[in-house]
Tab-separated table of C-alpha atoms and ligand atoms in Angstrom:
chain	number	residue	atom	x	y	z
A	1	VAL	CA	28.399	-58.783	101.934
A	2	LYS	CA	29.861	-56.507	99.494
A	3	ARG	CA	26.055	-56.455	98.324
A	4	LEU	CA	24.260	-55.971	101.944
A	5	ALA	CA	27.555	-53.030	102.584
A	6	SER	CA	26.194	-51.222	99.380
A	7	ARG	CA	22.602	-51.405	100.756
A	8	ILE	CA	23.528	-50.303	104.094
A	9	ARG	CA	25.157	-47.023	102.342
A	10	ARG	CA	22.515	-46.481	100.394
A	11	HIS	CA	19.853	-46.689	102.971
A	12	PRO	CA	19.115	-43.431	103.677
A	13	ASN	CA	19.109	-42.581	107.108
A	14	ASP	CA	18.026	-38.932	107.153
A	15	THR	CA	14.241	-38.018	107.494
A	16	ILE	CA	12.643	-36.273	104.495
A	17	VAL	CA	9.545	-34.024	104.212
A	18	ALA	CA	7.275	-33.060	101.439
A	19	PRO	CA	3.936	-32.115	100.662
A	20	ALA	CA	1.864	-35.486	98.860
A	21	THR	CA	-0.901	-33.064	97.305
A	22	ALA	CA	-1.055	-30.806	94.093
A	23	PRO	CA	-0.231	-27.282	94.969
A	24	GLY	CA	-3.239	-24.473	94.484
A	25	ARG	CA	-6.589	-24.415	96.314
A	26	GLY	CA	-7.642	-27.107	97.898
A	27	SER	CA	-9.806	-28.098	100.771
A	28	ILE	CA	-6.981	-30.022	101.969
A	29	ALA	CA	-3.112	-30.880	101.810
A	30	VAL	CA	-1.079	-33.449	102.687
A	31	ILE	CA	2.369	-33.256	104.149
A	32	ARG	CA	4.470	-36.355	104.612
A	33	ILE	CA	7.570	-37.233	106.298
A	34	SER	CA	9.819	-39.985	106.976
A	35	GLY	CA	12.611	-41.241	108.420
A	36	PRO	CA	14.216	-42.449	111.626
A	37	ASP	CA	13.488	-38.995	113.027
A	38	THR	CA	10.094	-38.641	112.272
A	39	PHE	CA	8.881	-38.571	116.002
A	40	ARG	CA	11.449	-36.527	117.821
A	41	ILE	CA	10.861	-33.873	115.089
A	42	LEU	CA	6.955	-34.060	115.333
A	43	ASP	CA	7.457	-34.242	119.249
A	44	GLN	CA	9.041	-31.074	118.721
A	45	ALA	CA	6.793	-29.524	116.626
A	46	PHE	CA	3.477	-30.556	118.392
A	47	GLY	CA	4.900	-29.102	121.701
A	48	PRO	CA	3.214	-30.902	124.990
A	49	ALA	CA	0.191	-33.060	122.759
A	50	ARG	CA	3.865	-35.451	121.764
A	51	PRO	CA	2.692	-37.516	118.572
A	52	SER	CA	5.260	-39.968	119.673
A	53	ARG	CA	2.547	-41.530	122.363
A	54	GLN	CA	-0.040	-41.798	119.398
A	55	PRO	CA	-0.504	-45.630	117.960
A	56	SER	CA	0.925	-46.254	114.857
A	57	HIS	CA	-2.068	-46.368	112.279
A	58	THR	CA	-4.578	-44.030	113.892
A	59	VAL	CA	-5.281	-39.958	113.646
A	60	ARG	CA	-5.585	-38.016	115.517
A	61	LEU	CA	-6.948	-33.814	115.256
A	62	TYR	CA	-3.898	-30.996	116.987
A	63	ALA	CA	-2.941	-27.942	117.256
A	64	LEU	CA	-0.134	-27.653	115.423
A	65	PRO	CA	1.832	-24.242	117.301
A	66	GLY	CA	4.633	-22.005	115.780
A	67	SER	CA	7.787	-20.878	116.775
A	68	ARG	CA	6.012	-17.833	119.176
A	69	GLY	CA	3.434	-19.197	120.802
A	70	ARG	CA	0.797	-18.664	117.760
A	71	LEU	CA	-0.700	-21.139	116.032
A	72	LEU	CA	0.139	-22.642	112.570
A	73	ASP	CA	-2.629	-24.523	111.465
A	74	GLN	CA	-5.723	-27.266	112.942
A	75	VAL	CA	-4.557	-30.339	111.563
A	76	MET	CA	-5.094	-34.169	111.112
A	77	LEU	CA	-1.998	-36.388	112.130
A	78	ALA	CA	-1.521	-40.154	110.941
A	79	VAL	CA	0.923	-41.902	111.675
A	80	PHE	CA	2.833	-45.070	110.691
A	81	ARG	CA	5.418	-46.704	112.609
A	82	ALA	CA	8.610	-49.090	111.100
A	83	PRO	CA	8.543	-51.338	109.286
A	84	ARG	CA	4.544	-50.937	108.604
A	85	SER	CA	4.320	-48.073	106.210
A	86	TYR	CA	4.896	-46.827	102.669
A	87	THR	CA	8.871	-46.714	103.039
A	88	GLY	CA	9.123	-49.047	106.253
A	89	GLU	CA	10.091	-46.432	108.133
A	90	HIS	CA	8.446	-44.514	110.539
A	91	MET	CA	6.379	-41.878	108.998
A	92	ALA	CA	3.357	-39.738	110.042
A	93	GLU	CA	1.203	-37.492	107.130
A	94	ILE	CA	-0.140	-34.123	108.383
A	95	SER	CA	-3.293	-33.145	106.612
A	96	CYS	CA	-3.978	-29.096	106.908
A	97	HIS	CA	-5.965	-26.854	105.158
A	98	GLY	CA	-4.736	-26.376	101.982
A	99	GLY	CA	-3.872	-23.499	99.376
A	100	THR	CA	-0.571	-22.060	99.924
A	101	VAL	CA	0.346	-20.706	103.150
A	102	ALA	CA	-0.865	-23.696	105.737
A	103	PRO	CA	1.747	-26.403	103.918
A	104	ALA	CA	4.392	-24.130	103.065
A	105	ARG	CA	4.658	-22.906	106.773
A	106	ILE	CA	4.511	-26.617	108.230
A	107	VAL	CA	7.150	-27.761	105.840
A	108	ALA	CA	9.212	-24.999	107.197
A	109	ARG	CA	8.887	-25.555	110.156
A	110	LEU	CA	9.435	-29.065	110.163
A	111	GLY	CA	12.668	-28.417	107.564
A	112	SER	CA	13.556	-26.113	110.800
A	113	LEU	CA	13.692	-29.573	113.398
A	114	GLY	CA	15.948	-31.322	111.273
A	115	CYS	CA	13.690	-32.253	107.891
A	116	ARG	CA	15.559	-31.969	104.855
A	117	PRO	CA	13.128	-31.559	101.810
A	118	ALA	CA	12.443	-34.813	99.760
A	119	ARG	CA	13.193	-35.229	96.075
A	120	PRO	CA	10.914	-36.408	93.520
A	121	GLY	CA	9.862	-39.271	94.213
A	122	GLU	CA	11.968	-40.250	96.891
A	123	PHE	CA	9.513	-42.234	99.443
A	124	THR	CA	9.211	-43.963	96.915
A	125	ARG	CA	12.441	-44.813	96.006
A	126	ARG	CA	12.712	-45.431	100.088
A	127	ALA	CA	9.706	-48.306	99.842
A	128	VAL	CA	11.594	-49.937	96.706
A	129	LEU	CA	14.699	-50.106	98.674
A	130	ALA	CA	13.008	-51.423	101.474
A	131	GLY	CA	11.388	-54.060	99.467
A	132	LYS	CA	8.001	-52.936	99.950
A	133	LEU	CA	7.554	-52.144	96.297
A	134	THR	CA	9.265	-53.509	92.949
A	135	LEU	CA	10.774	-51.134	90.408
A	136	SER	CA	7.946	-52.317	87.998
A	137	GLN	CA	5.593	-51.567	90.972
A	138	ALA	CA	7.026	-48.024	90.683
A	139	GLU	CA	7.272	-47.260	87.638
A	140	ALA	CA	3.675	-47.580	87.371
A	141	LEU	CA	3.071	-44.937	89.747
A	142	PRO	CA	3.264	-41.838	87.511
A	143	ASP	CA	1.230	-43.400	84.515
A	144	LEU	CA	-0.929	-44.172	87.044
A	145	ILE	CA	-1.286	-40.414	88.168
A	146	ALA	CA	-0.898	-39.166	84.689
A	147	ALA	CA	-3.655	-41.271	83.664
A	148	ASP	CA	-6.406	-39.186	81.443
A	149	SER	CA	-8.653	-42.083	81.108
A	150	PRO	CA	-10.211	-44.943	83.055
A	151	ALA	CA	-8.945	-47.140	81.056
A	152	ALA	CA	-5.558	-45.830	81.206
A	153	PHE	CA	-5.743	-45.453	84.826
A	154	ASP	CA	-6.700	-48.890	84.842
A	155	ALA	CA	-4.078	-50.189	82.607
A	156	ALA	CA	-1.584	-48.455	85.551
A	157	PHE	CA	-3.437	-49.850	88.129
A	158	ALA	CA	-2.787	-54.088	87.534
A	159	ARG	CA	1.073	-52.661	86.646
A	160	TYR	CA	1.078	-51.298	90.072
A	161	GLN	CA	-0.529	-54.256	91.492
A	162	GLY	CA	2.430	-56.412	90.235
A	163	GLY	CA	1.288	-58.315	87.022
A	164	LEU	CA	4.914	-57.904	85.532
A	165	ASP	CA	6.513	-59.780	88.723
A	166	ARG	CA	4.096	-62.879	88.182
A	167	PHE	CA	4.043	-62.910	84.490
A	168	ALA	CA	8.347	-62.613	84.629
A	169	ARG	CA	8.393	-65.467	87.466
A	170	ARG	CA	6.443	-68.244	85.947
A	171	LEU	CA	8.570	-67.577	82.563
A	172	ALA	CA	11.814	-67.392	84.221
A	173	GLY	CA	10.233	-70.759	86.159
A	174	SER	CA	9.504	-72.650	82.618
A	175	LEU	CA	12.446	-71.625	80.983
A	176	THR	CA	14.462	-72.755	84.117
A	177	ASP	CA	12.648	-76.337	83.555
A	178	LEU	CA	13.529	-75.808	79.987
A	179	LEU	CA	17.229	-75.843	81.016
A	180	ALA	CA	16.894	-78.699	83.335
A	181	ASP	CA	15.618	-80.489	80.801
A	182	LEU	CA	18.539	-79.130	78.256
A	183	GLU	CA	21.021	-80.245	80.615
A	184	HIS	CA	19.989	-83.660	81.086
A	185	ALA	CA	20.055	-83.997	77.143
A	186	ILE	CA	23.342	-82.433	77.042
A	187	ASN	CA	24.631	-85.360	79.489
A	188	PHE	CA	23.185	-87.857	77.161
A	189	ASP	CA	25.780	-86.513	74.411
A	190	GLU	CA	22.495	-85.695	72.096
A	191	ASP	CA	23.843	-83.258	69.092
A	192	ALA	CA	20.726	-80.856	68.737
A	193	PRO	CA	18.123	-79.635	71.453
A	194	PRO	CA	15.313	-82.517	70.939
A	195	PRO	CA	11.873	-82.054	69.502
A	196	ARG	CA	9.857	-81.410	72.695
A	197	ILE	CA	11.963	-79.263	73.711
A	198	ALA	CA	12.480	-77.145	70.583
A	199	ARG	CA	8.341	-76.893	71.201
A	200	ALA	CA	8.349	-75.546	74.305
A	201	VAL	CA	10.570	-72.580	73.891
A	202	SER	CA	8.508	-72.379	70.541
A	203	ARG	CA	5.022	-72.217	73.006
A	204	THR	CA	6.952	-69.954	75.588
A	205	ALA	CA	8.341	-67.382	72.737
A	206	ALA	CA	4.504	-67.113	71.843
A	207	ALA	CA	3.444	-66.167	74.817
A	208	LEU	CA	6.192	-63.837	75.834
A	209	ARG	CA	4.957	-62.366	72.046
A	210	HIS	CA	1.403	-62.549	72.298
A	211	GLU	CA	2.575	-60.414	76.085
A	212	LEU	CA	4.348	-57.282	74.222
A	213	ARG	CA	1.765	-57.077	71.786
A	214	ARG	CA	-0.397	-56.411	74.703
A	215	ALA	CA	2.133	-54.134	76.095
A	216	ARG	CA	2.737	-52.241	73.323
A	217	GLN	CA	-1.187	-51.554	73.070
A	218	ASN	CA	-1.530	-49.932	76.237
A	219	ARG	CA	1.334	-48.264	75.897
A	220	TYR	CA	-1.019	-46.556	73.523
A	221	LEU	CA	-3.812	-45.576	76.328
A	222	HIS	CA	-0.934	-43.154	77.621
A	223	GLN	CA	1.293	-41.759	75.104
A	224	GLY	CA	-1.108	-41.962	71.745
A	225	VAL	CA	-0.272	-43.777	68.692
A	226	ARG	CA	1.252	-42.203	65.862
A	227	VAL	CA	-0.768	-43.970	62.894
A	228	ALA	CA	0.826	-42.086	58.963
A	229	ILE	CA	-0.767	-42.439	55.784
A	230	VAL	CA	1.889	-43.463	52.955
A	231	GLY	CA	0.897	-43.985	49.259
A	232	ARG	CA	2.551	-43.341	45.882
A	233	PRO	CA	1.449	-39.623	44.729
A	234	ASN	CA	-2.084	-39.085	44.351
A	235	VAL	CA	-3.875	-41.833	45.793
A	236	GLY	CA	-5.913	-39.392	48.041
A	237	LYS	CA	-3.381	-39.169	51.004
A	238	SER	CA	-4.706	-35.977	52.146
A	239	SER	CA	-8.152	-36.692	50.642
A	240	LEU	CA	-8.395	-39.718	53.194
A	241	PHE	CA	-6.303	-37.277	56.676
A	242	ASN	CA	-9.078	-35.304	55.836
A	243	ARG	CA	-12.034	-37.716	56.309
A	244	LEU	CA	-10.759	-39.128	59.400
A	245	VAL	CA	-9.719	-35.903	61.023
A	246	GLY	CA	-13.431	-34.628	60.044
A	247	SER	CA	-12.433	-31.116	58.071
A	248	ALA	CA	-9.783	-30.029	55.475
A	249	ARG	CA	-6.876	-29.823	56.879
A	250	ALA	CA	-4.601	-31.183	54.612
A	251	ILE	CA	-4.777	-29.521	50.771
A	252	ALA	CA	-6.165	-31.866	48.155
A	253	SER	CA	-5.299	-31.646	44.776
A	254	PRO	CA	-5.211	-33.624	40.970
A	255	LEU	CA	-2.339	-32.537	40.941
A	256	PRO	CA	0.185	-35.202	42.101
A	257	HIS	CA	3.279	-34.302	44.408
A	258	THR	CA	0.407	-31.796	46.095
A	259	THR	CA	1.428	-32.615	49.440
A	260	ARG	CA	5.564	-31.740	50.433
A	261	ASP	CA	5.375	-31.195	54.384
A	262	ARG	CA	3.831	-34.297	57.041
A	263	VAL	CA	0.817	-32.312	57.766
A	264	GLU	CA	-0.254	-34.227	61.149
A	265	ALA	CA	-2.817	-33.760	63.416
A	266	THR	CA	-4.815	-35.791	66.765
A	267	VAL	CA	-7.496	-37.222	66.796
A	268	MET	CA	-9.239	-39.347	69.708
A	269	LEU	CA	-10.449	-43.023	68.116
A	270	GLY	CA	-12.090	-44.142	71.626
A	271	SER	CA	-10.090	-43.766	74.137
A	272	ILE	CA	-7.067	-43.162	72.277
A	273	PRO	CA	-5.512	-40.622	71.168
A	274	VAL	CA	-4.476	-40.500	67.656
A	275	ARG	CA	-1.580	-38.412	66.216
A	276	LEU	CA	-2.341	-38.778	62.540
A	277	THR	CA	0.003	-38.205	59.725
A	278	ASP	CA	-0.259	-36.616	56.077
A	279	THR	CA	2.661	-37.634	53.967
A	280	ALA	CA	4.391	-36.979	50.403
A	281	GLY	CA	3.723	-39.201	47.888
A	282	LEU	CA	6.700	-41.960	47.770
A	283	VAL	CA	8.346	-42.448	44.118
A	284	ALA	CA	10.780	-44.952	43.097
A	285	GLY	CA	13.561	-44.078	42.000
A	286	PRO	CA	16.284	-41.365	42.986
A	287	ARG	CA	14.823	-37.632	43.569
A	288	ARG	CA	16.204	-34.561	43.513
A	289	GLY	CA	15.392	-30.998	45.181
A	290	ILE	CA	12.622	-30.046	47.004
A	291	GLY	CA	11.319	-34.006	45.907
A	292	ARG	CA	14.160	-35.691	47.948
A	293	LEU	CA	13.197	-33.767	51.162
A	294	ALA	CA	9.680	-33.992	50.954
A	295	ASP	CA	10.462	-37.695	50.673
A	296	ALA	CA	13.222	-37.910	53.676
A	297	GLN	CA	9.908	-36.904	55.825
A	298	THR	CA	7.896	-39.154	54.629
A	299	ARG	CA	10.513	-42.030	55.393
A	300	ARG	CA	10.980	-40.779	59.016
A	301	ALA	CA	7.478	-40.597	59.220
A	302	VAL	CA	6.860	-43.983	58.267
A	303	GLU	CA	9.765	-44.910	60.939
A	304	ASP	CA	8.145	-43.033	64.115
A	305	ALA	CA	4.714	-44.489	62.809
A	306	ASP	CA	2.862	-47.042	65.230
A	307	LEU	CA	0.921	-48.249	62.566
A	308	LEU	CA	0.789	-47.314	58.374
A	309	LEU	CA	-2.271	-47.365	56.517
A	310	ALA	CA	-0.623	-48.193	52.494
A	311	LEU	CA	-3.078	-46.042	50.418
A	312	PHE	CA	-3.424	-47.672	46.886
A	313	ASP	CA	-5.703	-46.599	43.239
A	314	ALA	CA	-8.088	-48.541	43.418
A	315	SER	CA	-9.241	-46.905	39.582
A	316	GLY	CA	-5.246	-47.428	38.131
A	317	ARG	CA	-3.349	-50.186	38.197
A	318	PHE	CA	-0.231	-51.262	40.777
A	319	GLY	CA	2.448	-49.485	39.419
A	320	PRO	CA	6.543	-49.150	40.099
A	321	HIS	CA	5.968	-46.437	42.552
A	322	ASP	CA	3.246	-48.817	44.514
A	323	ARG	CA	6.018	-51.074	44.906
A	324	ALA	CA	8.035	-48.426	46.858
A	325	VAL	CA	5.300	-48.124	48.914
A	326	THR	CA	4.605	-51.915	49.947
A	327	ALA	CA	8.296	-52.139	50.291
A	328	ALA	CA	8.634	-48.696	52.532
A	329	THR	CA	5.712	-50.765	55.029
A	330	GLU	CA	6.728	-54.255	54.396
A	331	GLY	CA	7.122	-55.678	57.825
A	332	ARG	CA	5.601	-52.619	59.356
A	333	ALA	CA	2.123	-52.859	60.977
A	334	THR	CA	-0.138	-51.798	58.127
A	335	VAL	CA	-3.012	-51.856	56.727
A	336	THR	CA	-3.768	-51.560	53.249
A	337	VAL	CA	-6.859	-49.442	51.678
A	338	LEU	CA	-7.951	-48.961	48.124
A	339	ASN	CA	-9.196	-45.626	47.721
A	340	LYS	CA	-11.147	-44.298	44.816
A	341	TRP	CA	-13.692	-47.474	44.745
A	342	ASP	CA	-16.373	-45.561	43.501
A	343	ILE	CA	-14.347	-45.341	40.286
A	344	ARG	CA	-12.232	-48.612	40.685
A	345	ASP	CA	-10.991	-50.060	37.343
A	346	PRO	CA	-12.474	-53.374	37.891
A	347	LYS	CA	-10.012	-55.290	35.607
A	348	ALA	CA	-6.640	-54.256	37.837
A	349	TRP	CA	-8.810	-54.848	41.276
A	350	PRO	CA	-10.972	-57.766	40.860
A	351	ALA	CA	-11.276	-58.654	44.516
A	352	ALA	CA	-10.106	-56.281	46.919
A	353	ALA	CA	-8.599	-58.073	49.871
A	354	ARG	CA	-6.375	-61.227	49.029
A	355	VAL	CA	-4.652	-59.015	45.499
A	356	LEU	CA	-2.481	-57.639	47.546
A	357	ARG	CA	-0.755	-60.300	49.178
A	358	SER	CA	-1.047	-63.137	46.646
A	359	THR	CA	-0.242	-60.736	43.595
A	360	PHE	CA	2.669	-58.715	45.724
A	361	GLY	CA	3.242	-60.481	48.146
A	362	ILE	CA	2.650	-57.956	50.607
A	363	ARG	CA	3.081	-58.915	54.015
A	364	HIS	CA	1.742	-56.843	57.493
A	365	PRO	CA	1.953	-58.261	60.685
A	366	ALA	CA	-0.952	-56.093	61.613
A	367	SER	CA	-3.681	-56.862	58.930
A	368	ASN	CA	-3.955	-59.029	56.088
A	369	ARG	CA	-6.997	-57.212	54.751
A	370	ALA	CA	-7.550	-54.634	52.841
A	371	PHE	CA	-9.823	-51.843	52.768
A	372	ALA	CA	-12.074	-50.375	50.267
A	373	ILE	CA	-12.830	-47.356	50.435
A	374	SER	CA	-14.020	-44.151	49.122
A	375	CYS	CA	-13.439	-40.812	50.022
A	376	HIS	CA	-15.287	-38.806	47.674
A	377	THR	CA	-18.547	-40.844	48.699
A	378	GLY	CA	-17.513	-41.877	52.318
A	379	ALA	CA	-18.155	-45.440	51.674
A	380	GLY	CA	-15.874	-47.234	53.537
A	381	ILE	CA	-14.537	-45.216	55.948
A	382	ALA	CA	-16.029	-45.999	58.922
A	383	ARG	CA	-15.387	-49.482	58.560
A	384	LEU	CA	-11.494	-48.740	58.161
A	385	GLU	CA	-12.061	-46.420	61.030
A	386	ARG	CA	-13.283	-49.533	63.158
A	387	GLU	CA	-9.930	-51.464	62.051
A	388	VAL	CA	-7.452	-48.706	63.294
A	389	ARG	CA	-9.562	-48.582	66.228
A	390	ARG	CA	-9.518	-52.381	66.794
A	391	LEU	CA	-5.928	-52.301	66.011
A	392	VAL	CA	-4.632	-49.590	68.569
A	393	ALA	CA	-7.395	-50.552	71.604
A	394	PRO	CA	-5.909	-51.473	74.683
A	395	VAL	CA	-6.122	-54.981	75.501
A	396	SER	CA	-8.836	-56.032	77.961
A	397	GLY	CA	-7.277	-57.762	80.764
A	398	ASP	CA	-4.150	-56.365	82.940
A	399	ALA	CA	-1.126	-56.513	80.265
A	400	VAL	CA	2.044	-56.534	82.656
A	401	ALA	CA	4.310	-54.379	81.473
A	402	SER	CA	4.571	-51.183	79.634
A	403	GLY	CA	7.282	-49.190	80.727
A	404	GLU	CA	10.470	-48.586	78.159
A	405	ARG	CA	12.516	-50.836	80.685
A	406	GLN	CA	10.515	-53.383	80.742
A	407	LEU	CA	9.274	-53.366	76.908
A	408	THR	CA	13.157	-53.822	76.376
A	409	ALA	CA	14.105	-56.465	79.001
A	410	LEU	CA	11.146	-58.147	77.823
A	411	GLN	CA	11.977	-57.711	73.976
A	412	ALA	CA	15.745	-59.023	74.729
A	413	CYS	CA	14.545	-62.320	76.293
A	414	LEU	CA	12.288	-62.261	73.573
A	415	GLU	CA	15.689	-62.725	71.649
A	416	ALA	CA	17.513	-64.711	72.991
A	417	LEU	CA	14.396	-67.351	73.104
A	418	GLU	CA	14.187	-67.104	69.344
A	419	ARG	CA	18.355	-67.525	68.630
A	420	SER	CA	18.368	-70.654	70.653
A	421	ARG	CA	15.469	-71.795	68.971
A	422	SER	CA	17.639	-71.865	65.842
A	423	ALA	CA	20.526	-73.186	67.895
A	424	PRO	CA	22.662	-75.887	66.242
A	425	THR	CA	23.667	-77.496	69.203
A	426	CYS	CA	21.913	-78.376	72.752
A	427	GLU	CA	25.335	-75.829	74.828
A	428	THR	CA	24.427	-72.761	72.556
A	429	ALA	CA	20.406	-73.375	73.451
A	430	ALA	CA	21.542	-73.386	76.950
A	431	LEU	CA	23.263	-70.779	76.317
A	432	GLU	CA	20.911	-68.537	74.869
A	433	ILE	CA	18.142	-69.727	77.257
A	434	ARG	CA	20.363	-68.444	80.559
A	435	SER	CA	20.831	-65.273	78.828
A	436	ALA	CA	16.669	-65.234	78.799
A	437	VAL	CA	16.246	-65.811	82.120
A	438	ASP	CA	18.845	-62.972	82.607
A	439	MET	CA	17.046	-60.560	81.184
A	440	LEU	CA	13.592	-61.678	82.739
A	441	THR	CA	15.543	-61.195	86.159
A	442	GLN	CA	16.934	-57.909	85.442
A	443	ILE	CA	13.561	-56.201	85.083
A	444	ASP	CA	13.119	-56.119	89.274
A	445	PRO	CA	16.144	-56.648	90.312
A	446	ARG	CA	16.444	-56.568	94.215
A	447	PHE	CA	19.474	-55.052	94.289
A	448	PRO	CA	18.798	-51.512	91.736
A	449	ALA	CA	21.745	-50.132	90.251
A	450	ASP	CA	21.830	-45.930	91.393
A	451	ASN	CA	21.587	-44.769	88.012
A	452	VAL	CA	18.566	-46.979	87.456
A	453	LEU	CA	16.904	-45.703	90.044
A	454	ASP	CA	17.711	-41.858	89.784
A	455	ARG	CA	16.074	-42.274	85.864
A	456	ILE	CA	13.006	-43.795	86.949
A	457	PHE	CA	12.351	-41.126	90.148
A	458	SER	CA	13.091	-37.941	88.090
A	459	ARG	CA	9.816	-38.858	86.505
A	460	PHE	CA	8.224	-38.889	89.884
A	461	CYS	CA	6.525	-35.601	91.197
A	462	VAL	CA	7.960	-34.017	94.988
A	463	GLY	CA	5.945	-36.139	97.581
A	464	LYS	CA	5.277	-39.178	96.333
B	1	LIG	N1	-12.697	-40.519	42.037
B	1	LIG	C1	-12.090	-40.096	43.272
B	1	LIG	N2	-11.152	-39.389	43.767
B	1	LIG	C2	-10.244	-39.646	45.076
B	1	LIG	C3	-10.786	-39.957	45.641
B	1	LIG	N3	-9.525	-39.610	47.000
B	1	LIG	C4	-9.091	-38.674	46.631
B	1	LIG	N4	-9.723	-38.957	45.094
B	1	LIG	C5	-9.213	-37.218	44.289
B	1	LIG	O1	-7.377	-37.816	44.038
B	1	LIG	C6	-7.252	-36.627	44.002
B	1	LIG	C7	-5.561	-36.309	44.720
B	1	LIG	O2	-6.321	-36.388	46.159
B	1	LIG	P1	-5.247	-36.352	46.926
B	1	LIG	O3	-5.988	-36.076	48.630
B	1	LIG	O4	-4.815	-34.478	46.739
B	1	LIG	O5	-4.005	-37.340	46.916
B	1	LIG	P2	-2.580	-37.139	47.922
B	1	LIG	O6	-2.350	-39.085	47.520
B	1	LIG	O7	-2.691	-36.455	49.022
B	1	LIG	O8	-1.593	-36.413	46.748
B	1	LIG	P3	0.164	-36.067	46.598
B	1	LIG	O9	-0.090	-34.991	48.134
B	1	LIG	O10	-0.179	-35.174	45.597
B	1	LIG	O11	0.521	-37.244	47.238
B	1	LIG	C8	-7.820	-35.196	43.934
B	1	LIG	O12	-8.478	-35.073	43.084
B	1	LIG	C9	-8.744	-36.122	44.924
B	1	LIG	O13	-10.162	-35.428	44.361
B	1	LIG	C10	-12.049	-40.665	45.366
B	1	LIG	O14	-12.160	-41.910	46.872
B	1	LIG	N5	-12.334	-40.994	44.894
B	2	LIG	MG1	-1.778	-35.142	49.795
């Protein structure tokens, strides 16, 4: 009852109006109106023509009279009766002449007859409250509209079509089955979760981890990806930066500590905008003065980056400063790069790839191959670029999530599953799995809280 009451209270009953097309010159502009008084207001606005008699889901041509007998504009009117409309309410769309005058006049006229100007995203907000769209579907809309490449559009459209709802439902279903299984084990007084359940949890966690990776990568389509080049002083970071950017943007010199500030440039890798950062060299041990400031900048760049290029010098031996680099990149998505391959020291680097891993125990989730390059001759640069491209490329097929809210919930779900894997007893494992299911249901709550709705719809345009 409480839920119902809050739903009724929140269910708006005023009638809203807004232009749905971008302002400026265009052949037509569309004005939307939604709410219980839609047809009363239209009848008053359109005079004897009486749009309330127009059948639902039809379009008619009207001359729209103004207040003093003059015509405001000639328009097409599409009407939609509740509940078969975008918002679930009575709705109409007026297509008038584009530009600034006609739409403003019509909105003002409808306003004078009792409509309120809609807030950003308010039509979609009503659609969500009426159960026409889930929150996740609604959240895909701004990305759909802002997409500036076909790949970005397709990814957002897949989300708009409800990919996440299906994924979350499937996942919640299999976790609920697991819970039943666990409760059965509890009844039989088993201490630790039986191996078959542990295996099933691992499988589910792996599927979720895979999906999260896809989702993060699809996010790059909209937001771009941040790639930072790190390495000890003088390994050729600025030289690589210039190679990748295609011009001498950063100063490269034989002296160590040439670069102090972060230097940034954006390059396109396929359909993905890449924000590339050149950093000051990392060294082992404490630093003073400008060095310390430079070091702080570099560490911030490392933290901000989605992908790191860890650069080493193949012409010399791996030293303590390199160890500072491997420490900084440990556990991060990193591509290992051996530069100065043209003057490499075969004694120091017998083979590029596996050496770093086996000798120094570097483990990077993104790539376990090392790339030999020369910024002087250009050798290996194209291969390195291909690898970066591969790592940040959008995943084909419809990745299901990519809003911050969904990613956070899926990540929390994954963490609960991981905790349940190491749970000592059936009871604690069951507790964690139950909280994992809760995280999934939070993604698309049937009755979203007002502050969640406010945050989401503040990103929308008026009229959407
Ligand atoms: N032989 C050879 N020299 C290189 C290569 N790449 C860079 N260098 C040289 O190495 C020196 C250092 O290059 P930078 O690009 O300034 O190195 P950095 O890592 O940015 O150095 P800091 O900013 O001081 O940390 C320069 O003299 C470059 O010309 C390469 O592939 N082969
Ligand atoms: Mg430099």
